[in-house]
């Protein structure tokens, strides 16, 4: 924002302390007409309490009407807090302070609670990361979208329904009249996010804040949702603030971007500037950390890691005709169980020493396959040889997978106890050895999972999987919940450990970029079957199956 | 429809199993109605003759089959103690128990739902702490003691009712209702405390969920967020608890009926058990099982309305 503009805003505030919109005098109108949002020295802090912290630290930025602004940074950088502060939706205990937050002619610092409520939803709307939980489970989605119209428009019941169905259509929901009467749990993640978008857009807000709108979705759906946001932006002139940890997503649809780190804006500029000529070290780290099939000169990706599949000849695990069917709950005392096949007649081999990738959308059966191999599912048909394999698993969620009541030391020692290692001294020694191995200080043995960051917890999970000395490690989306910079560190760690211990990995992911970076071979799964198996490079250069092509096409550039 | 048929079959099987168990239990416990009925006139011959009259000398399966055949026709036999048909005995006492249950449940819902929401809304504040303190205390009071306190305070000190002077509903219905308010209070006060505590926790849990943030982001008032969005979700676990309470109260509140001198089912059950009045006990047990199954069924329906995720 130019100094001139800012002075205009200041002038505006002085003239207009109540923050009410003023009939525009000519000068202001011409100069600031396309300025929608101007934030000056915004801070968010949690004062008092155990963890006194400033999570957003005096940031200033502005946004023009119809512009798409990206805010990028890792979790904890303050980007979501910035969004919630703009919406006035900060949690209890958080304190917002700012010299001015000018939005659409009003200073949000000075509006009454009632005025703020009216702005929320009507002229400023937000969509959230978690489409699975952001909708109220006990009302139909039609009902929930219509609530926006009840709050902000005066329409009859019939008009509301018509308009809602229209909004659904515009958000790309097929069978919109039918979806209108459905409950959130009856819709897929992508559909729910479309409902959220329809809800946010139905009052034609001037500003749409999208907080990680595609993070929880599969890549193919991710691309479509981003395209939808871009389309709505173009057609309605809605300004968008897109928050993401994923530079690929930001690059896809934003005009300008801010890079946030520890509550501060460390860099800002147009997309071209940031990507071609990053000035800050942090931005560069962020860019480097993005694993990418689109990086042309990425020697690290396939060169150092990827080894030709031909090197591996000894079969470690052989899967033949594997089918896993889930039985649904019985309905009442005499009901039948519904049976669904999650995995249907698949064959593949895992060679000793390789990293075999299993890629596909959620629900395609990749986790079920992994569980069957790990011995966590008994009711499969087909054969998995040898039978006496003892693979260990590392799961996606580093928060939920570790027992919160036990120390890290206890968690690491437990598998040893079960293996029959009787002497506590031996167990402690082994646990410490493993901690050091995964790059954590040995003192961490006395800490609890809550004291650790996501990346550190995932290191603990890896250590716990390694402690019994398995040959095969099954990694189920091990880095999906982590920030890109941490993601790269964990992938490095996995590579190092594999070389040192001669391990074999079955690596499950929905993220083609990660798969490309780490795997020797990839199996592409969809709807319970493997449709293609190839080396990652070959897969990208020459995808044979239609679904693989879809998957690759949807990877953000 | 299919669902209803299934539920009905489940009900029949449950009743069959329960009556079977009650029948067997009565064969196992020591003492019998004949010995008690004869009292000091007891002689072997007299007992034998009486058993003959009552059909008690036949084999257990035969007697059970007999009883079942009667029960299916709605004939539950004759009470050995009151010398009256069991169905008549129960029909006389059922209204008292049902009215007590209705009044208690009304009090519980009307008072505890707003209090629970209020406590959650002002969580950590002075109002919340006061509500928590009061519920903590009332939860700890045993029912008989609460009954005595109510009798003492409302009956003797404030003269709001005459302790022990129960009026039958068919004589003077308004006087009956007036009297019933106090035992209903004794039944509901501890339960109110539990429901408030339960609902408060449930609302707080819901408030931390993502959809609440969405509701706020639409521009809803805080009260609308609580009542429209949170309440229905928060009630889901509470309904189960309320159902248990309802079944409990409908089965007859033995202690409260005793304290307030109410001729309800609870008292009839206690007296009949001590007199080994098998026919009455068996019928009451069947009634209780029926009530429990019925309420579970109603809760099932309520659940489907509250939570569309339930199939």
GROMACS .gro file of N, CA, C and O in nm, chain B residues 34 38 41-53:
model
   60
  591UNK      N    1  -4.693  -6.991   5.148
  591UNK     CA    2  -4.782  -7.075   5.229
  591UNK      C    3  -4.744  -7.065   5.377
  591UNK      O    4  -4.830  -7.039   5.463
  595UNK      N    5  -4.994  -6.895   5.658
  595UNK     CA    6  -5.051  -6.972   5.769
  595UNK      C    7  -5.004  -6.917   5.905
  595UNK      O    8  -5.078  -6.921   6.002
  598UNK      N    9  -5.077  -7.077   6.257
  598UNK     CA   10  -5.163  -7.194   6.234
  598UNK      C   11  -5.092  -7.304   6.157
  598UNK      O   12  -5.154  -7.399   6.112
  599UNK      N   13  -4.961  -7.284   6.136
  599UNK     CA   14  -4.888  -7.375   6.050
  599UNK      C   15  -4.887  -7.520   6.099
  599UNK      O   16  -4.848  -7.548   6.212
  600UNK      N   17  -4.940  -7.608   6.017
  600UNK     CA   18  -4.919  -7.753   6.037
  600UNK      C   19  -4.887  -7.810   5.900
  600UNK      O   20  -4.923  -7.749   5.797
  601UNK      N   21  -4.821  -7.925   5.901
  601UNK     CA   22  -4.784  -7.985   5.773
  601UNK      C   23  -4.907  -8.008   5.685
  601UNK      O   24  -4.904  -7.979   5.564
  602UNK      N   25  -5.017  -8.055   5.749
  602UNK     CA   26  -5.136  -8.088   5.670
  602UNK      C   27  -5.198  -7.963   5.609
  602UNK      O   28  -5.234  -7.962   5.491
  603UNK      N   29  -5.210  -7.860   5.694
  603UNK     CA   30  -5.270  -7.736   5.645
  603UNK      C   31  -5.190  -7.679   5.529
  603UNK      O   32  -5.246  -7.633   5.428
  604UNK      N   33  -5.056  -7.684   5.542
  604UNK     CA   34  -4.969  -7.632   5.437
  604UNK      C   35  -4.989  -7.712   5.309
  604UNK      O   36  -5.002  -7.655   5.199
  605UNK      N   37  -4.994  -7.844   5.327
  605UNK     CA   38  -5.011  -7.932   5.211
  605UNK      C   39  -5.142  -7.900   5.139
  605UNK      O   40  -5.146  -7.888   5.016
  606UNK      N   41  -5.245  -7.881   5.220
  606UNK     CA   42  -5.377  -7.854   5.163
  606UNK      C   43  -5.378  -7.721   5.088
  606UNK      O   44  -5.433  -7.710   4.978
  607UNK      N   45  -5.313  -7.624   5.149
  607UNK     CA   46  -5.310  -7.492   5.086
  607UNK      C   47  -5.231  -7.496   4.954
  607UNK      O   48  -5.269  -7.434   4.855
  608UNK      N   49  -5.121  -7.571   4.955
  608UNK     CA   50  -5.041  -7.585   4.833
  608UNK      C   51  -5.126  -7.648   4.723
  608UNK      O   52  -5.119  -7.607   4.608
  609UNK      N   53  -5.204  -7.746   4.766
  609UNK     CA   54  -5.294  -7.813   4.672
  609UNK      C   55  -5.390  -7.712   4.610
  609UNK      O   56  -5.405  -7.704   4.488
  610UNK      N   57  -5.448  -7.628   4.698
  610UNK     CA   58  -5.545  -7.528   4.651
  610UNK      C   59  -5.481  -7.430   4.554
  610UNK      O   60  -5.539  -7.394   4.451
   0.00000   0.00000   0.00000
